[in-house]
Coordinates of C-alpha atoms in Angstrom, one line a residue:
Chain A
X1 CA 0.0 0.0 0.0
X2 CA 1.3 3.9 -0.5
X3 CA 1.9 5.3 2.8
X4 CA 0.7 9.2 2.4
X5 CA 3.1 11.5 5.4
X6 CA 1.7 14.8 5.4
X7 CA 3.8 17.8 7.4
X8 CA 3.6 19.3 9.7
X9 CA 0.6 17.8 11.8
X10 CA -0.5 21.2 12.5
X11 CA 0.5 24.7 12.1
X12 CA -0.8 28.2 13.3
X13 CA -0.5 31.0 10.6
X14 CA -1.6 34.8 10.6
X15 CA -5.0 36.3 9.2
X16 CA -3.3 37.6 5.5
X17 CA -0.1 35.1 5.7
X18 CA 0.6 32.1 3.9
X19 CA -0.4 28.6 5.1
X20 CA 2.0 25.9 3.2
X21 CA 1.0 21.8 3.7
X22 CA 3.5 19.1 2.3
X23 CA 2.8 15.6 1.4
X24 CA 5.1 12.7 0.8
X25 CA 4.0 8.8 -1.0
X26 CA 6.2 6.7 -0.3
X27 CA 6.0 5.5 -4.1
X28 CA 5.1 7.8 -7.3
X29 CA 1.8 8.6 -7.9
X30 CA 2.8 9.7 -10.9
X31 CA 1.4 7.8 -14.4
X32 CA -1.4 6.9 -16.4
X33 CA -2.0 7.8 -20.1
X34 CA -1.8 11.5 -19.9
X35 CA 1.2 11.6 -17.2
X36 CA -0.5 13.2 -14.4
X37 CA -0.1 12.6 -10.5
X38 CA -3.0 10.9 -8.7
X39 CA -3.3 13.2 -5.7
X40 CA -6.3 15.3 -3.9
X41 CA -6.3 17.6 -1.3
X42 CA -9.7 17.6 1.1
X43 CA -10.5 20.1 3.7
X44 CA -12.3 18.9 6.5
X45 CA -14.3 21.4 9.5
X46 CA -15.5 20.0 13.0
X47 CA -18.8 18.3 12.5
X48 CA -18.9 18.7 8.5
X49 CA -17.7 15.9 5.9
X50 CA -14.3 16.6 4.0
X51 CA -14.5 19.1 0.9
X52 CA -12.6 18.3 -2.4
X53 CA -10.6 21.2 -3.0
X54 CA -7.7 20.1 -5.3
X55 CA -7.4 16.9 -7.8
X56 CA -4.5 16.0 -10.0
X57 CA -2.3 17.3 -8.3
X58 CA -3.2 21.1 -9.4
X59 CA -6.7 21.3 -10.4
X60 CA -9.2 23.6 -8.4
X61 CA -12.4 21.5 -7.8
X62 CA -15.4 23.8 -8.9
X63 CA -15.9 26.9 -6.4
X64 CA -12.8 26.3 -4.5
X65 CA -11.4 30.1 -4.0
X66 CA -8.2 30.7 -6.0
X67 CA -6.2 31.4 -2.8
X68 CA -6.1 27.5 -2.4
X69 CA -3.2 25.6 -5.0
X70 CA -1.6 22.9 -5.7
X71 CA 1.5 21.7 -6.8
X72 CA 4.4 19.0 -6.9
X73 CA 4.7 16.1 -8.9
X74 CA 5.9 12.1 -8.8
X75 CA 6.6 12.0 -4.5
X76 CA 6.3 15.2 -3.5
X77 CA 3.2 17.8 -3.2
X78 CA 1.7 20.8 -1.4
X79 CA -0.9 22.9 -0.3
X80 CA -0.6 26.5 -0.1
X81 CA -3.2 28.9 1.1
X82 CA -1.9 32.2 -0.3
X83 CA -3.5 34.3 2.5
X84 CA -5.3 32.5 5.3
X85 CA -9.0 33.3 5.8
X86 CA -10.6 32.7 9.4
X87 CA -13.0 30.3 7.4
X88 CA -9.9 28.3 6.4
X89 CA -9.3 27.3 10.0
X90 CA -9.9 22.5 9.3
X91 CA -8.4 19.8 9.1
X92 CA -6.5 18.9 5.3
X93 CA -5.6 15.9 3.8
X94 CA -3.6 14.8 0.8
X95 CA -5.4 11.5 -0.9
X96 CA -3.9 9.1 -3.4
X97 CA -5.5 7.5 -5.8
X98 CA -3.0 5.7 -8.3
X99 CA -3.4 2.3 -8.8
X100 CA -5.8 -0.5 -7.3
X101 CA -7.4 0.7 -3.7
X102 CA -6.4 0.9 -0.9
X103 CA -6.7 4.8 -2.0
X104 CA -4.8 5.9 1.4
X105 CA -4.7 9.4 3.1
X106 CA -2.9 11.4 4.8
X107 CA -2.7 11.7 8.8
X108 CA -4.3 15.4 8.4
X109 CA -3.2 18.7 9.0
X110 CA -4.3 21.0 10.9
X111 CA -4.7 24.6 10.4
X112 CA -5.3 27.4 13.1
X113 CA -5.1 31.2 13.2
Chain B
X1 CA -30.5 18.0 -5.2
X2 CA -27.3 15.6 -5.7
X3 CA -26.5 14.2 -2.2
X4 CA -25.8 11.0 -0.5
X5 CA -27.3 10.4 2.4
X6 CA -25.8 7.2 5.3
X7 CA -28.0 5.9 7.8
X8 CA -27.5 3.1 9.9
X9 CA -25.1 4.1 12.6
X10 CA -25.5 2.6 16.3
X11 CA -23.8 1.8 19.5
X12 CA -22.9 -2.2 19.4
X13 CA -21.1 -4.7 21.8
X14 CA -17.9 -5.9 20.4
X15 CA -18.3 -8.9 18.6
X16 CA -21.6 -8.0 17.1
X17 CA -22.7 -6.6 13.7
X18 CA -24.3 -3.6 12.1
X19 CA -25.3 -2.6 8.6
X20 CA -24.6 0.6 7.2
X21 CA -26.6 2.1 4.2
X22 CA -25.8 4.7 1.7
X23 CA -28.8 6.3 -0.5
X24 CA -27.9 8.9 -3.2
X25 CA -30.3 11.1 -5.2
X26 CA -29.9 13.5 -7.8
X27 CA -27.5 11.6 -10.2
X28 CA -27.1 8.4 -12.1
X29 CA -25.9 6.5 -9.0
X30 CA -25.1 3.5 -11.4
X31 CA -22.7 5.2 -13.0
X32 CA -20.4 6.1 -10.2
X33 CA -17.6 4.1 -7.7
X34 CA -18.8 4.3 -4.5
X35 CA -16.3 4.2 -1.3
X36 CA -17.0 4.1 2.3
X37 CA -14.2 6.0 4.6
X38 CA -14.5 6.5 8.3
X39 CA -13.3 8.9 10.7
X40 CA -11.9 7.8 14.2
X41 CA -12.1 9.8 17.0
X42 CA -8.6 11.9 17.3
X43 CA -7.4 10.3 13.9
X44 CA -7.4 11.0 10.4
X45 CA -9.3 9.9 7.4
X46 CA -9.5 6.0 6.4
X47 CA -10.5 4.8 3.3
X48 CA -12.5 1.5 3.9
X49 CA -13.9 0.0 0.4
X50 CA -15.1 0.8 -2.6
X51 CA -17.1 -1.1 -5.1
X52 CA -17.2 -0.5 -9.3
X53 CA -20.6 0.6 -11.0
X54 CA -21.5 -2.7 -11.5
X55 CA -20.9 -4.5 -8.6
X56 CA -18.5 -6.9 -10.0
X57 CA -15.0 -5.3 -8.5
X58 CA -15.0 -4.6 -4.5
X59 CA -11.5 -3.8 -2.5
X60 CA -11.1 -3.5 1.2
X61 CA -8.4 -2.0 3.5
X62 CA -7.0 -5.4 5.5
X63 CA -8.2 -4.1 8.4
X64 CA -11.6 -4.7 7.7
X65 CA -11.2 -7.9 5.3
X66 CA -13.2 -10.8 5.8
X67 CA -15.2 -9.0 8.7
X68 CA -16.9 -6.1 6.4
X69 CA -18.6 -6.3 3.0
X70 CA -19.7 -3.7 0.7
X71 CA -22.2 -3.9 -2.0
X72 CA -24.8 -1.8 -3.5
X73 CA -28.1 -2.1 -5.3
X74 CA -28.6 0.4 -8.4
X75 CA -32.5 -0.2 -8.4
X76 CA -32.4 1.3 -4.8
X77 CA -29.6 3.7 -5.7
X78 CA -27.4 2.0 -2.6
X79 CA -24.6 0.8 -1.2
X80 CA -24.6 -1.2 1.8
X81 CA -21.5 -1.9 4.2
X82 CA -22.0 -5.5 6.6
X83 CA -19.7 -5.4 9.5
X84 CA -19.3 -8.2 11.6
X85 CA -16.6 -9.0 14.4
X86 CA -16.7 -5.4 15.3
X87 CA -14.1 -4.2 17.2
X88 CA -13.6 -0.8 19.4
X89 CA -11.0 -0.1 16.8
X90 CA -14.0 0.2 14.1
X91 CA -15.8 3.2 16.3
X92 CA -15.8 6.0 13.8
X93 CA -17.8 8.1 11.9
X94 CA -18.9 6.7 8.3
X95 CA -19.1 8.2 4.9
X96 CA -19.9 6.8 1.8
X97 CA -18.3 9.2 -1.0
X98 CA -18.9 9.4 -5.0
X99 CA -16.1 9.3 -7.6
X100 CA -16.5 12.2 -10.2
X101 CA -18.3 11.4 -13.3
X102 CA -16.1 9.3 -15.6
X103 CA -13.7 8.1 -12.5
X104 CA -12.3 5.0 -12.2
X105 CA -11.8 4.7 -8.5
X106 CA -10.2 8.0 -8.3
X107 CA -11.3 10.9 -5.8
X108 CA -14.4 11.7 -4.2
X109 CA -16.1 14.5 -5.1
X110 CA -19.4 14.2 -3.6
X111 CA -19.8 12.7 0.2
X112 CA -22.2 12.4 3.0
X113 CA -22.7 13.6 6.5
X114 CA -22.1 10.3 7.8
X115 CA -23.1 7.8 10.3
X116 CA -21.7 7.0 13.7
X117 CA -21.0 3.6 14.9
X118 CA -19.9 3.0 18.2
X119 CA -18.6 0.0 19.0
X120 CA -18.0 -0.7 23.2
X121 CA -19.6 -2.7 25.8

């Protein structure tokens, strides 16, 4: 199975600053017939199911705000929240999804003002 | 309104069984891979199984193999998840989720609100 190793396991950022969220596989992710890495980001509040933000790596799921991106590629990935909102206070957690199941997440990380 | 909707949560003694049920509305639900993931109390996110359109491919984490089995019915636009031999280790909250339209047992686009099981004696 792909282990999923998010950093750090929770961080406090400023109103306006940047919020940055890494995640390591411990194997690619990267493939397929159009080359593209097999990786979602998800944010999840108290009480509320997760929320796709970010799939392929890069892509901005429908009505995600644009301060939320994605980048990285084969191992390596991250989140960035280019200027943290107090409604971005959750949980986030890197997914893949290459290969046969189990499609394994992250431990979380957690975001605080 | 496209939504998924679990039911079927419940406190149980250890050893004992519950079945969890997934309805969605609003889209093709025979058209989509459907997962179940679970939430433990203080942990993170675990994907559990997830079962193809049809029925006819199902995948489990090994924690849950040969005690849990998924499986839906597209007349009744469900899924179902059996659990037996529950454990304290299984007390989470569970939501079934929706890969996006053309996915092949990729992300999860759609999810519910969940369903609590609580497994202690």
């Amino acid at each position: 199975d792909i282990v999923m190793t998010q950093s750090p396991d929770s961080l406090a950022v400023s109103l306006g600053e940047r919020a940055t969220i890494n995640c390591k596989s411990s194997q690619s992710v990267l493939g397929g017939s159009y080359n593209l890495n097999y990786l979602a980001w998800y944010q999840q509040k108290p009480g509320h199911p997760p929320k796709l933000l970010i799939y392929w790596a890069s892509t901005r799921a429908s009505g995600v705000p644009d301060r939320f991106s994605g980048s990285g590629s084969g191992t390596d990935f991250t989140l960035t929240i280019s200027s943290l909102q107090a409604e971005d206070v959750a949980v986030y957690y890197c997914q893949q999804y290459y290969g046969r199941p189990p499609k394994t997440f992250g431990q979380g990380t957690k975001v605080e003002i | 309104e496209v939504q998924l909707v679990e039911s079927g949560g419940d406190l149980v003694q250890p050893g004992g069984s519950l079945r969890l049920s997934c309805a969605g509305s609003g889209f093709t639900f025979s058209d989509f891979w459907m997962t179940w993931i679970r939430l433990a109390p203080g942990k993170g996110l675990e994907w559990v199984a997830n079962i193809k359109q049809d029925g006819s491919d199902k995948y489990y984490v090994d924690s849950v193999k040969g005690r849990f089995t998924i499986s839906r019915d597209n007349a009744k636009n469900s899924m179902y998840l059996q659990m037996n031999s529950l454990r304290a280790e299984d007390t989470a909250v569970y939501y079934c989720a929706r890969d996006p339209p053309g996915g092949n047992s990729y992300y999860f686009d759609l999810w519910g609100r969940g369903t609590l099981v609580t497994v202690s004696s």
